[in-house]
Amino acid sequence: PAKIWNFYAPILKVLVADAVSALLPLALEIVRELADTSKTGAQKREAAVKKLTQSAINKGIDASESIIRFTVESAVQRMKIEDQ
């Protein structure tokens, strides 16, 4: 198993980094749009995941749900830092 991981780890890191870098600007825009709505945090998160998933499909970006959720959370954290 270690040999397999050693082979695939660098490839996976590149794929994840590419997907996140392509999705993060979209996620930031979506998160900012949802920030001032009356939805709860959980509702905003799910709406952002749904919108980002659709945006990824529309732009031909292949990303798993976990990558989408990670990117949404990254956008939320980045927005919090920027708003300080």
JSON list of N, CA and C in Angstrom, two decimals:
[
{"chain": "A", "resi": 1, "resn": "PRO", "atom": "N", "xyz": [0.81, -1.21, 0.00]},
{"chain": "A", "resi": 1, "resn": "PRO", "atom": "CA", "xyz": [0.00, 0.00, 0.00]},
{"chain": "A", "resi": 1, "resn": "PRO", "atom": "C", "xyz": [0.85, 1.27, 0.00]},
{"chain": "A", "resi": 2, "resn": "ALA", "atom": "N", "xyz": [1.98, 1.26, 0.68]},
{"chain": "A", "resi": 2, "resn": "ALA", "atom": "CA", "xyz": [2.81, 2.46, 0.74]},
{"chain": "A", "resi": 2, "resn": "ALA", "atom": "C", "xyz": [3.37, 2.82, -0.63]},
{"chain": "A", "resi": 3, "resn": "LYS", "atom": "N", "xyz": [3.75, 1.80, -1.40]},
{"chain": "A", "resi": 3, "resn": "LYS", "atom": "CA", "xyz": [4.28, 2.06, -2.74]},
{"chain": "A", "resi": 3, "resn": "LYS", "atom": "C", "xyz": [3.21, 2.66, -3.63]},
{"chain": "A", "resi": 4, "resn": "ILE", "atom": "N", "xyz": [2.00, 2.17, -3.50]},
{"chain": "A", "resi": 4, "resn": "ILE", "atom": "CA", "xyz": [0.90, 2.71, -4.29]},
{"chain": "A", "resi": 4, "resn": "ILE", "atom": "C", "xyz": [0.65, 4.17, -3.90]},
{"chain": "A", "resi": 5, "resn": "TRP", "atom": "N", "xyz": [0.59, 4.43, -2.59]},
{"chain": "A", "resi": 5, "resn": "TRP", "atom": "CA", "xyz": [0.37, 5.80, -2.12]},
{"chain": "A", "resi": 5, "resn": "TRP", "atom": "C", "xyz": [1.50, 6.71, -2.60]},
{"chain": "A", "resi": 6, "resn": "ASN", "atom": "N", "xyz": [2.73, 6.26, -2.51]},
{"chain": "A", "resi": 6, "resn": "ASN", "atom": "CA", "xyz": [3.86, 7.07, -2.95]},
{"chain": "A", "resi": 6, "resn": "ASN", "atom": "C", "xyz": [3.76, 7.42, -4.43]},
{"chain": "A", "resi": 7, "resn": "PHE", "atom": "N", "xyz": [3.19, 6.53, -5.21]},
{"chain": "A", "resi": 7, "resn": "PHE", "atom": "CA", "xyz": [3.02, 6.78, -6.64]},
{"chain": "A", "resi": 7, "resn": "PHE", "atom": "C", "xyz": [1.89, 7.78, -6.89]},
{"chain": "A", "resi": 8, "resn": "TYR", "atom": "N", "xyz": [0.73, 7.57, -6.23]},
{"chain": "A", "resi": 8, "resn": "TYR", "atom": "CA", "xyz": [-0.45, 8.38, -6.51]},
{"chain": "A", "resi": 8, "resn": "TYR", "atom": "C", "xyz": [-0.51, 9.71, -5.77]},
{"chain": "A", "resi": 9, "resn": "ALA", "atom": "N", "xyz": [0.14, 9.83, -4.64]},
{"chain": "A", "resi": 9, "resn": "ALA", "atom": "CA", "xyz": [0.04, 11.05, -3.82]},
{"chain": "A", "resi": 9, "resn": "ALA", "atom": "C", "xyz": [0.40, 12.31, -4.59]},
{"chain": "A", "resi": 10, "resn": "PRO", "atom": "N", "xyz": [1.52, 12.37, -5.30]},
{"chain": "A", "resi": 10, "resn": "PRO", "atom": "CA", "xyz": [1.83, 13.60, -6.03]},
{"chain": "A", "resi": 10, "resn": "PRO", "atom": "C", "xyz": [0.81, 13.92, -7.12]},
{"chain": "A", "resi": 11, "resn": "ILE", "atom": "N", "xyz": [0.30, 12.90, -7.77]},
{"chain": "A", "resi": 11, "resn": "ILE", "atom": "CA", "xyz": [-0.71, 13.11, -8.82]},
{"chain": "A", "resi": 11, "resn": "ILE", "atom": "C", "xyz": [-2.00, 13.67, -8.20]},
{"chain": "A", "resi": 12, "resn": "LEU", "atom": "N", "xyz": [-2.42, 13.08, -7.10]},
{"chain": "A", "resi": 12, "resn": "LEU", "atom": "CA", "xyz": [-3.63, 13.54, -6.43]},
{"chain": "A", "resi": 12, "resn": "LEU", "atom": "C", "xyz": [-3.49, 14.97, -5.92]},
{"chain": "A", "resi": 13, "resn": "LYS", "atom": "N", "xyz": [-2.33, 15.29, -5.39]},
{"chain": "A", "resi": 13, "resn": "LYS", "atom": "CA", "xyz": [-2.08, 16.66, -4.90]},
{"chain": "A", "resi": 13, "resn": "LYS", "atom": "C", "xyz": [-2.24, 17.67, -6.02]},
{"chain": "A", "resi": 14, "resn": "VAL", "atom": "N", "xyz": [-1.71, 17.37, -7.18]},
{"chain": "A", "resi": 14, "resn": "VAL", "atom": "CA", "xyz": [-1.81, 18.28, -8.33]},
{"chain": "A", "resi": 14, "resn": "VAL", "atom": "C", "xyz": [-3.27, 18.41, -8.77]},
{"chain": "A", "resi": 15, "resn": "LEU", "atom": "N", "xyz": [-3.97, 17.29, -8.86]},
{"chain": "A", "resi": 15, "resn": "LEU", "atom": "CA", "xyz": [-5.37, 17.33, -9.28]},
{"chain": "A", "resi": 15, "resn": "LEU", "atom": "C", "xyz": [-6.22, 18.15, -8.31]},
{"chain": "A", "resi": 16, "resn": "VAL", "atom": "N", "xyz": [-6.02, 17.95, -7.02]},
{"chain": "A", "resi": 16, "resn": "VAL", "atom": "CA", "xyz": [-6.77, 18.69, -6.01]},
{"chain": "A", "resi": 16, "resn": "VAL", "atom": "C", "xyz": [-6.41, 20.18, -6.09]},
{"chain": "A", "resi": 17, "resn": "ALA", "atom": "N", "xyz": [-5.14, 20.48, -6.17]},
{"chain": "A", "resi": 17, "resn": "ALA", "atom": "CA", "xyz": [-4.71, 21.89, -6.22]},
{"chain": "A", "resi": 17, "resn": "ALA", "atom": "C", "xyz": [-5.26, 22.57, -7.46]},
{"chain": "A", "resi": 18, "resn": "ASP", "atom": "N", "xyz": [-5.25, 21.89, -8.59]},
{"chain": "A", "resi": 18, "resn": "ASP", "atom": "CA", "xyz": [-5.79, 22.48, -9.82]},
{"chain": "A", "resi": 18, "resn": "ASP", "atom": "C", "xyz": [-7.28, 22.75, -9.69]},
{"chain": "A", "resi": 19, "resn": "ALA", "atom": "N", "xyz": [-8.03, 21.80, -9.16]},
{"chain": "A", "resi": 19, "resn": "ALA", "atom": "CA", "xyz": [-9.47, 21.97, -9.00]},
{"chain": "A", "resi": 19, "resn": "ALA", "atom": "C", "xyz": [-9.79, 23.10, -8.04]},
{"chain": "A", "resi": 20, "resn": "VAL", "atom": "N", "xyz": [-9.12, 23.14, -6.91]},
{"chain": "A", "resi": 20, "resn": "VAL", "atom": "CA", "xyz": [-9.38, 24.18, -5.91]},
{"chain": "A", "resi": 20, "resn": "VAL", "atom": "C", "xyz": [-9.01, 25.55, -6.46]},
{"chain": "A", "resi": 21, "resn": "SER", "atom": "N", "xyz": [-7.89, 25.66, -7.15]},
{"chain": "A", "resi": 21, "resn": "SER", "atom": "CA", "xyz": [-7.49, 26.97, -7.68]},
{"chain": "A", "resi": 21, "resn": "SER", "atom": "C", "xyz": [-8.47, 27.46, -8.75]},
{"chain": "A", "resi": 22, "resn": "ALA", "atom": "N", "xyz": [-9.05, 26.53, -9.51]},
{"chain": "A", "resi": 22, "resn": "ALA", "atom": "CA", "xyz": [-10.05, 26.93, -10.51]},
{"chain": "A", "resi": 22, "resn": "ALA", "atom": "C", "xyz": [-11.38, 27.29, -9.87]},
{"chain": "A", "resi": 23, "resn": "LEU", "atom": "N", "xyz": [-11.72, 26.62, -8.78]},
{"chain": "A", "resi": 23, "resn": "LEU", "atom": "CA", "xyz": [-13.02, 26.82, -8.14]},
{"chain": "A", "resi": 23, "resn": "LEU", "atom": "C", "xyz": [-13.05, 27.94, -7.10]},
{"chain": "A", "resi": 24, "resn": "LEU", "atom": "N", "xyz": [-11.91, 28.26, -6.51]},
{"chain": "A", "resi": 24, "resn": "LEU", "atom": "CA", "xyz": [-11.92, 29.23, -5.41]},
{"chain": "A", "resi": 24, "resn": "LEU", "atom": "C", "xyz": [-12.47, 30.60, -5.80]},
{"chain": "A", "resi": 25, "resn": "PRO", "atom": "N", "xyz": [-12.11, 31.18, -6.94]},
{"chain": "A", "resi": 25, "resn": "PRO", "atom": "CA", "xyz": [-12.72, 32.48, -7.29]},
{"chain": "A", "resi": 25, "resn": "PRO", "atom": "C", "xyz": [-14.24, 32.39, -7.42]},
{"chain": "A", "resi": 26, "resn": "LEU", "atom": "N", "xyz": [-14.73, 31.31, -7.98]},
{"chain": "A", "resi": 26, "resn": "LEU", "atom": "CA", "xyz": [-16.18, 31.11, -8.10]},
{"chain": "A", "resi": 26, "resn": "LEU", "atom": "C", "xyz": [-16.81, 30.97, -6.72]},
{"chain": "A", "resi": 27, "resn": "ALA", "atom": "N", "xyz": [-16.16, 30.20, -5.86]},
{"chain": "A", "resi": 27, "resn": "ALA", "atom": "CA", "xyz": [-16.67, 29.99, -4.50]},
{"chain": "A", "resi": 27, "resn": "ALA", "atom": "C", "xyz": [-16.72, 31.29, -3.72]},
{"chain": "A", "resi": 28, "resn": "LEU", "atom": "N", "xyz": [-15.70, 32.11, -3.86]},
{"chain": "A", "resi": 28, "resn": "LEU", "atom": "CA", "xyz": [-15.69, 33.40, -3.16]},
{"chain": "A", "resi": 28, "resn": "LEU", "atom": "C", "xyz": [-16.86, 34.27, -3.59]},
{"chain": "A", "resi": 29, "resn": "GLU", "atom": "N", "xyz": [-17.13, 34.30, -4.88]},
{"chain": "A", "resi": 29, "resn": "GLU", "atom": "CA", "xyz": [-18.25, 35.08, -5.40]},
{"chain": "A", "resi": 29, "resn": "GLU", "atom": "C", "xyz": [-19.57, 34.55, -4.85]},
{"chain": "A", "resi": 30, "resn": "ILE", "atom": "N", "xyz": [-19.74, 33.24, -4.85]},
{"chain": "A", "resi": 30, "resn": "ILE", "atom": "CA", "xyz": [-20.97, 32.62, -4.36]},
{"chain": "A", "resi": 30, "resn": "ILE", "atom": "C", "xyz": [-21.14, 32.87, -2.87]},
{"chain": "A", "resi": 31, "resn": "VAL", "atom": "N", "xyz": [-20.08, 32.69, -2.09]},
{"chain": "A", "resi": 31, "resn": "VAL", "atom": "CA", "xyz": [-20.15, 32.89, -0.64]},
{"chain": "A", "resi": 31, "resn": "VAL", "atom": "C", "xyz": [-20.49, 34.34, -0.31]},
{"chain": "A", "resi": 32, "resn": "ARG", "atom": "N", "xyz": [-19.90, 35.27, -1.05]},
{"chain": "A", "resi": 32, "resn": "ARG", "atom": "CA", "xyz": [-20.21, 36.70, -0.82]},
{"chain": "A", "resi": 32, "resn": "ARG", "atom": "C", "xyz": [-21.68, 37.00, -1.14]},
{"chain": "A", "resi": 33, "resn": "GLU", "atom": "N", "xyz": [-22.20, 36.40, -2.21]},
{"chain": "A", "resi": 33, "resn": "GLU", "atom": "CA", "xyz": [-23.61, 36.60, -2.57]},
{"chain": "A", "resi": 33, "resn": "GLU", "atom": "C", "xyz": [-24.54, 36.10, -1.47]},
{"chain": "A", "resi": 34, "resn": "LEU", "atom": "N", "xyz": [-24.18, 34.99, -0.86]},
{"chain": "A", "resi": 34, "resn": "LEU", "atom": "CA", "xyz": [-25.04, 34.37, 0.15]},
{"chain": "A", "resi": 34, "resn": "LEU", "atom": "C", "xyz": [-24.84, 34.96, 1.55]},
{"chain": "A", "resi": 35, "resn": "ALA", "atom": "N", "xyz": [-23.77, 35.69, 1.75]},
{"chain": "A", "resi": 35, "resn": "ALA", "atom": "CA", "xyz": [-23.42, 36.16, 3.10]},
{"chain": "A", "resi": 35, "resn": "ALA", "atom": "C", "xyz": [-24.51, 37.01, 3.74]},
{"chain": "A", "resi": 36, "resn": "ASP", "atom": "N", "xyz": [-25.15, 37.86, 2.97]},
{"chain": "A", "resi": 36, "resn": "ASP", "atom": "CA", "xyz": [-26.13, 38.78, 3.54]},
{"chain": "A", "resi": 36, "resn": "ASP", "atom": "C", "xyz": [-27.57, 38.29, 3.44]},
{"chain": "A", "resi": 37, "resn": "THR", "atom": "N", "xyz": [-27.75, 37.02, 3.14]},
{"chain": "A", "resi": 37, "resn": "THR", "atom": "CA", "xyz": [-29.11, 36.48, 3.09]},
{"chain": "A", "resi": 37, "resn": "THR", "atom": "C", "xyz": [-29.56, 36.10, 4.50]},
{"chain": "A", "resi": 38, "resn": "SER", "atom": "N", "xyz": [-30.83, 35.85, 4.64]},
{"chain": "A", "resi": 38, "resn": "SER", "atom": "CA", "xyz": [-31.38, 35.50, 5.96]},
{"chain": "A", "resi": 38, "resn": "SER", "atom": "C", "xyz": [-31.27, 34.01, 6.27]},
{"chain": "A", "resi": 39, "resn": "LYS", "atom": "N", "xyz": [-30.62, 33.26, 5.41]},
{"chain": "A", "resi": 39, "resn": "LYS", "atom": "CA", "xyz": [-30.47, 31.82, 5.63]},
{"chain": "A", "resi": 39, "resn": "LYS", "atom": "C", "xyz": [-29.53, 31.55, 6.80]},
{"chain": "A", "resi": 40, "resn": "THR", "atom": "N", "xyz": [-29.69, 30.37, 7.40]},
{"chain": "A", "resi": 40, "resn": "THR", "atom": "CA", "xyz": [-28.77, 29.96, 8.46]},
{"chain": "A", "resi": 40, "resn": "THR", "atom": "C", "xyz": [-27.42, 29.61, 7.84]},
{"chain": "A", "resi": 41, "resn": "GLY", "atom": "N", "xyz": [-26.42, 29.45, 8.66]},
{"chain": "A", "resi": 41, "resn": "GLY", "atom": "CA", "xyz": [-25.10, 29.07, 8.17]},
{"chain": "A", "resi": 41, "resn": "GLY", "atom": "C", "xyz": [-25.12, 27.77, 7.40]},
{"chain": "A", "resi": 42, "resn": "ALA", "atom": "N", "xyz": [-25.85, 26.79, 7.92]},
{"chain": "A", "resi": 42, "resn": "ALA", "atom": "CA", "xyz": [-25.94, 25.49, 7.24]},
{"chain": "A", "resi": 42, "resn": "ALA", "atom": "C", "xyz": [-26.66, 25.62, 5.90]},
{"chain": "A", "resi": 43, "resn": "GLN", "atom": "N", "xyz": [-27.71, 26.43, 5.85]},
{"chain": "A", "resi": 43, "resn": "GLN", "atom": "CA", "xyz": [-28.44, 26.64, 4.60]},
{"chain": "A", "resi": 43, "resn": "GLN", "atom": "C", "xyz": [-27.56, 27.37, 3.58]},
{"chain": "A", "resi": 44, "resn": "LYS", "atom": "N", "xyz": [-26.79, 28.34, 4.04]},
{"chain": "A", "resi": 44, "resn": "LYS", "atom": "CA", "xyz": [-25.87, 29.04, 3.14]},
{"chain": "A", "resi": 44, "resn": "LYS", "atom": "C", "xyz": [-24.82, 28.09, 2.58]},
{"chain": "A", "resi": 45, "resn": "ARG", "atom": "N", "xyz": [-24.30, 27.23, 3.46]},
{"chain": "A", "resi": 45, "resn": "ARG", "atom": "CA", "xyz": [-23.28, 26.28, 3.05]},
{"chain": "A", "resi": 45, "resn": "ARG", "atom": "C", "xyz": [-23.83, 25.35, 1.97]},
{"chain": "A", "resi": 46, "resn": "GLU", "atom": "N", "xyz": [-25.01, 24.80, 2.20]},
{"chain": "A", "resi": 46, "resn": "GLU", "atom": "CA", "xyz": [-25.60, 23.87, 1.23]},
{"chain": "A", "resi": 46, "resn": "GLU", "atom": "C", "xyz": [-25.93, 24.58, -0.08]},
{"chain": "A", "resi": 47, "resn": "ALA", "atom": "N", "xyz": [-26.41, 25.82, 0.01]},
{"chain": "A", "resi": 47, "resn": "ALA", "atom": "CA", "xyz": [-26.69, 26.59, -1.21]},
{"chain": "A", "resi": 47, "resn": "ALA", "atom": "C", "xyz": [-25.40, 26.85, -1.98]},
{"chain": "A", "resi": 48, "resn": "ALA", "atom": "N", "xyz": [-24.34, 27.18, -1.26]},
{"chain": "A", "resi": 48, "resn": "ALA", "atom": "CA", "xyz": [-23.04, 27.43, -1.90]},
{"chain": "A", "resi": 48, "resn": "ALA", "atom": "C", "xyz": [-22.51, 26.17, -2.56]},
{"chain": "A", "resi": 49, "resn": "VAL", "atom": "N", "xyz": [-22.64, 25.03, -1.90]},
{"chain": "A", "resi": 49, "resn": "VAL", "atom": "CA", "xyz": [-22.19, 23.76, -2.49]},
{"chain": "A", "resi": 49, "resn": "VAL", "atom": "C", "xyz": [-22.97, 23.48, -3.77]},
{"chain": "A", "resi": 50, "resn": "LYS", "atom": "N", "xyz": [-24.27, 23.68, -3.72]},
{"chain": "A", "resi": 50, "resn": "LYS", "atom": "CA", "xyz": [-25.11, 23.42, -4.89]},
{"chain": "A", "resi": 50, "resn": "LYS", "atom": "C", "xyz": [-24.73, 24.35, -6.04]},
{"chain": "A", "resi": 51, "resn": "LYS", "atom": "N", "xyz": [-24.57, 25.64, -5.76]},
{"chain": "A", "resi": 51, "resn": "LYS", "atom": "CA", "xyz": [-24.22, 26.61, -6.80]},
{"chain": "A", "resi": 51, "resn": "LYS", "atom": "C", "xyz": [-22.82, 26.34, -7.36]},
{"chain": "A", "resi": 52, "resn": "LEU", "atom": "N", "xyz": [-21.89, 26.02, -6.49]},
{"chain": "A", "resi": 52, "resn": "LEU", "atom": "CA", "xyz": [-20.53, 25.77, -6.95]},
{"chain": "A", "resi": 52, "resn": "LEU", "atom": "C", "xyz": [-20.46, 24.49, -7.77]},
{"chain": "A", "resi": 53, "resn": "THR", "atom": "N", "xyz": [-21.22, 23.49, -7.38]},
{"chain": "A", "resi": 53, "resn": "THR", "atom": "CA", "xyz": [-21.27, 22.26, -8.16]},
{"chain": "A", "resi": 53, "resn": "THR", "atom": "C", "xyz": [-21.77, 22.54, -9.57]},
{"chain": "A", "resi": 54, "resn": "GLN", "atom": "N", "xyz": [-22.84, 23.33, -9.66]},
{"chain": "A", "resi": 54, "resn": "GLN", "atom": "CA", "xyz": [-23.38, 23.67, -10.97]},
{"chain": "A", "resi": 54, "resn": "GLN", "atom": "C", "xyz": [-22.40, 24.51, -11.78]},
{"chain": "A", "resi": 55, "resn": "SER", "atom": "N", "xyz": [-21.73, 25.45, -11.13]},
{"chain": "A", "resi": 55, "resn": "SER", "atom": "CA", "xyz": [-20.72, 26.27, -11.82]},
{"chain": "A", "resi": 55, "resn": "SER", "atom": "C", "xyz": [-19.58, 25.42, -12.34]},
{"chain": "A", "resi": 56, "resn": "ALA", "atom": "N", "xyz": [-19.15, 24.46, -11.54]},
{"chain": "A", "resi": 56, "resn": "ALA", "atom": "CA", "xyz": [-18.07, 23.57, -11.96]},
{"chain": "A", "resi": 56, "resn": "ALA", "atom": "C", "xyz": [-18.49, 22.77, -13.19]},
{"chain": "A", "resi": 57, "resn": "ILE", "atom": "N", "xyz": [-19.70, 22.24, -13.17]},
{"chain": "A", "resi": 57, "resn": "ILE", "atom": "CA", "xyz": [-20.21, 21.48, -14.31]},
{"chain": "A", "resi": 57, "resn": "ILE", "atom": "C", "xyz": [-20.26, 22.38, -15.55]},
{"chain": "A", "resi": 58, "resn": "ASN", "atom": "N", "xyz": [-20.80, 23.58, -15.38]},
{"chain": "A", "resi": 58, "resn": "ASN", "atom": "CA", "xyz": [-20.92, 24.51, -16.51]},
{"chain": "A", "resi": 58, "resn": "ASN", "atom": "C", "xyz": [-19.57, 24.87, -17.12]},
{"chain": "A", "resi": 59, "resn": "LYS", "atom": "N", "xyz": [-18.54, 24.94, -16.29]},
{"chain": "A", "resi": 59, "resn": "LYS", "atom": "CA", "xyz": [-17.20, 25.32, -16.76]},
{"chain": "A", "resi": 59, "resn": "LYS", "atom": "C", "xyz": [-16.33, 24.12, -17.11]},
{"chain": "A", "resi": 60, "resn": "GLY", "atom": "N", "xyz": [-16.88, 22.92, -16.97]},
{"chain": "A", "resi": 60, "resn": "GLY", "atom": "CA", "xyz": [-16.14, 21.72, -17.32]},
{"chain": "A", "resi": 60, "resn": "GLY", "atom": "C", "xyz": [-15.04, 21.36, -16.33]},
{"chain": "A", "resi": 61, "resn": "ILE", "atom": "N", "xyz": [-15.23, 21.78, -15.08]},
{"chain": "A", "resi": 61, "resn": "ILE", "atom": "CA", "xyz": [-14.25, 21.48, -14.03]},
{"chain": "A", "resi": 61, "resn": "ILE", "atom": "C", "xyz": [-14.72, 20.21, -13.32]},
{"chain": "A", "resi": 62, "resn": "ASP", "atom": "N", "xyz": [-13.88, 19.20, -13.34]},
{"chain": "A", "resi": 62, "resn": "ASP", "atom": "CA", "xyz": [-14.21, 17.93, -12.69]},
{"chain": "A", "resi": 62, "resn": "ASP", "atom": "C", "xyz": [-13.79, 18.00, -11.23]},
{"chain": "A", "resi": 63, "resn": "ALA", "atom": "N", "xyz": [-14.78, 17.99, -10.33]},
{"chain": "A", "resi": 63, "resn": "ALA", "atom": "CA", "xyz": [-14.47, 18.08, -8.90]},
{"chain": "A", "resi": 63, "resn": "ALA", "atom": "C", "xyz": [-15.47, 17.23, -8.11]},
{"chain": "A", "resi": 64, "resn": "SER", "atom": "N", "xyz": [-14.95, 16.49, -7.16]},
{"chain": "A", "resi": 64, "resn": "SER", "atom": "CA", "xyz": [-15.80, 15.66, -6.30]},
{"chain": "A", "resi": 64, "resn": "SER", "atom": "C", "xyz": [-16.54, 16.56, -5.30]},
{"chain": "A", "resi": 65, "resn": "GLU", "atom": "N", "xyz": [-17.53, 15.99, -4.66]},
{"chain": "A", "resi": 65, "resn": "GLU", "atom": "CA", "xyz": [-18.27, 16.75, -3.65]},
{"chain": "A", "resi": 65, "resn": "GLU", "atom": "C", "xyz": [-17.35, 17.20, -2.52]},
{"chain": "A", "resi": 66, "resn": "SER", "atom": "N", "xyz": [-16.39, 16.36, -2.15]},
{"chain": "A", "resi": 66, "resn": "SER", "atom": "CA", "xyz": [-15.49, 16.74, -1.06]},
{"chain": "A", "resi": 66, "resn": "SER", "atom": "C", "xyz": [-14.61, 17.93, -1.46]},
{"chain": "A", "resi": 67, "resn": "ILE", "atom": "N", "xyz": [-14.19, 17.98, -2.71]},
{"chain": "A", "resi": 67, "resn": "ILE", "atom": "CA", "xyz": [-13.41, 19.13, -3.19]},
{"chain": "A", "resi": 67, "resn": "ILE", "atom": "C", "xyz": [-14.28, 20.38, -3.20]},
{"chain": "A", "resi": 68, "resn": "ILE", "atom": "N", "xyz": [-15.52, 20.24, -3.64]},
{"chain": "A", "resi": 68, "resn": "ILE", "atom": "CA", "xyz": [-16.47, 21.37, -3.65]},
{"chain": "A", "resi": 68, "resn": "ILE", "atom": "C", "xyz": [-16.66, 21.89, -2.23]},
{"chain": "A", "resi": 69, "resn": "ARG", "atom": "N", "xyz": [-16.91, 20.99, -1.29]},
{"chain": "A", "resi": 69, "resn": "ARG", "atom": "CA", "xyz": [-17.14, 21.42, 0.10]},
{"chain": "A", "resi": 69, "resn": "ARG", "atom": "C", "xyz": [-15.88, 22.05, 0.70]},
{"chain": "A", "resi": 70, "resn": "PHE", "atom": "N", "xyz": [-14.73, 21.47, 0.42]},
{"chain": "A", "resi": 70, "resn": "PHE", "atom": "CA", "xyz": [-13.47, 22.04, 0.90]},
{"chain": "A", "resi": 70, "resn": "PHE", "atom": "C", "xyz": [-13.29, 23.46, 0.35]},
{"chain": "A", "resi": 71, "resn": "THR", "atom": "N", "xyz": [-13.60, 23.65, -0.91]},
{"chain": "A", "resi": 71, "resn": "THR", "atom": "CA", "xyz": [-13.43, 24.95, -1.55]},
{"chain": "A", "resi": 71, "resn": "THR", "atom": "C", "xyz": [-14.41, 25.97, -0.97]},
{"chain": "A", "resi": 72, "resn": "VAL", "atom": "N", "xyz": [-15.64, 25.57, -0.72]},
{"chain": "A", "resi": 72, "resn": "VAL", "atom": "CA", "xyz": [-16.61, 26.47, -0.09]},
{"chain": "A", "resi": 72, "resn": "VAL", "atom": "C", "xyz": [-16.12, 26.88, 1.29]},
{"chain": "A", "resi": 73, "resn": "GLU", "atom": "N", "xyz": [-15.66, 25.93, 2.08]},
{"chain": "A", "resi": 73, "resn": "GLU", "atom": "CA", "xyz": [-15.16, 26.26, 3.42]},
{"chain": "A", "resi": 73, "resn": "GLU", "atom": "C", "xyz": [-13.93, 27.17, 3.34]},
{"chain": "A", "resi": 74, "resn": "SER", "atom": "N", "xyz": [-13.07, 26.92, 2.38]},
{"chain": "A", "resi": 74, "resn": "SER", "atom": "CA", "xyz": [-11.90, 27.78, 2.18]},
{"chain": "A", "resi": 74, "resn": "SER", "atom": "C", "xyz": [-12.33, 29.20, 1.84]},
{"chain": "A", "resi": 75, "resn": "ALA", "atom": "N", "xyz": [-13.34, 29.32, 1.00]},
{"chain": "A", "resi": 75, "resn": "ALA", "atom": "CA", "xyz": [-13.85, 30.65, 0.63]},
{"chain": "A", "resi": 75, "resn": "ALA", "atom": "C", "xyz": [-14.44, 31.37, 1.83]},
{"chain": "A", "resi": 76, "resn": "VAL", "atom": "N", "xyz": [-15.16, 30.64, 2.67]},
{"chain": "A", "resi": 76, "resn": "VAL", "atom": "CA", "xyz": [-15.74, 31.23, 3.88]},
{"chain": "A", "resi": 76, "resn": "VAL", "atom": "C", "xyz": [-14.62, 31.75, 4.79]},
{"chain": "A", "resi": 77, "resn": "GLN", "atom": "N", "xyz": [-13.61, 30.93, 5.01]},
{"chain": "A", "resi": 77, "resn": "GLN", "atom": "CA", "xyz": [-12.49, 31.35, 5.87]},
{"chain": "A", "resi": 77, "resn": "GLN", "atom": "C", "xyz": [-11.76, 32.55, 5.29]},
{"chain": "A", "resi": 78, "resn": "ARG", "atom": "N", "xyz": [-11.54, 32.54, 3.99]},
{"chain": "A", "resi": 78, "resn": "ARG", "atom": "CA", "xyz": [-10.86, 33.66, 3.34]},
{"chain": "A", "resi": 78, "resn": "ARG", "atom": "C", "xyz": [-11.67, 34.94, 3.46]},
{"chain": "A", "resi": 79, "resn": "MET", "atom": "N", "xyz": [-12.99, 34.83, 3.29]},
{"chain": "A", "resi": 79, "resn": "MET", "atom": "CA", "xyz": [-13.85, 36.01, 3.42]},
{"chain": "A", "resi": 79, "resn": "MET", "atom": "C", "xyz": [-13.83, 36.55, 4.85]},
{"chain": "A", "resi": 80, "resn": "LYS", "atom": "N", "xyz": [-13.81, 35.67, 5.83]},
{"chain": "A", "resi": 80, "resn": "LYS", "atom": "CA", "xyz": [-13.73, 36.11, 7.23]},
{"chain": "A", "resi": 80, "resn": "LYS", "atom": "C", "xyz": [-12.44, 36.86, 7.49]},
{"chain": "A", "resi": 81, "resn": "ILE", "atom": "N", "xyz": [-11.34, 36.39, 6.95]},
{"chain": "A", "resi": 81, "resn": "ILE", "atom": "CA", "xyz": [-10.05, 37.06, 7.11]},
{"chain": "A", "resi": 81, "resn": "ILE", "atom": "C", "xyz": [-10.07, 38.42, 6.44]},
{"chain": "A", "resi": 82, "resn": "GLU", "atom": "N", "xyz": [-10.63, 38.48, 5.24]},
{"chain": "A", "resi": 82, "resn": "GLU", "atom": "CA", "xyz": [-10.68, 39.75, 4.50]},
{"chain": "A", "resi": 82, "resn": "GLU", "atom": "C", "xyz": [-11.56, 40.77, 5.20]},
{"chain": "A", "resi": 83, "resn": "ASP", "atom": "N", "xyz": [-12.61, 40.31, 5.88]},
{"chain": "A", "resi": 83, "resn": "ASP", "atom": "CA", "xyz": [-13.56, 41.21, 6.54]},
{"chain": "A", "resi": 83, "resn": "ASP", "atom": "C", "xyz": [-13.09, 41.72, 7.91]},
{"chain": "A", "resi": 84, "resn": "GLN", "atom": "N", "xyz": [-11.94, 41.25, 8.37]},
{"chain": "A", "resi": 84, "resn": "GLN", "atom": "CA", "xyz": [-11.45, 41.67, 9.69]},
{"chain": "A", "resi": 84, "resn": "GLN", "atom": "C", "xyz": [-10.91, 43.08, 9.64]}
]
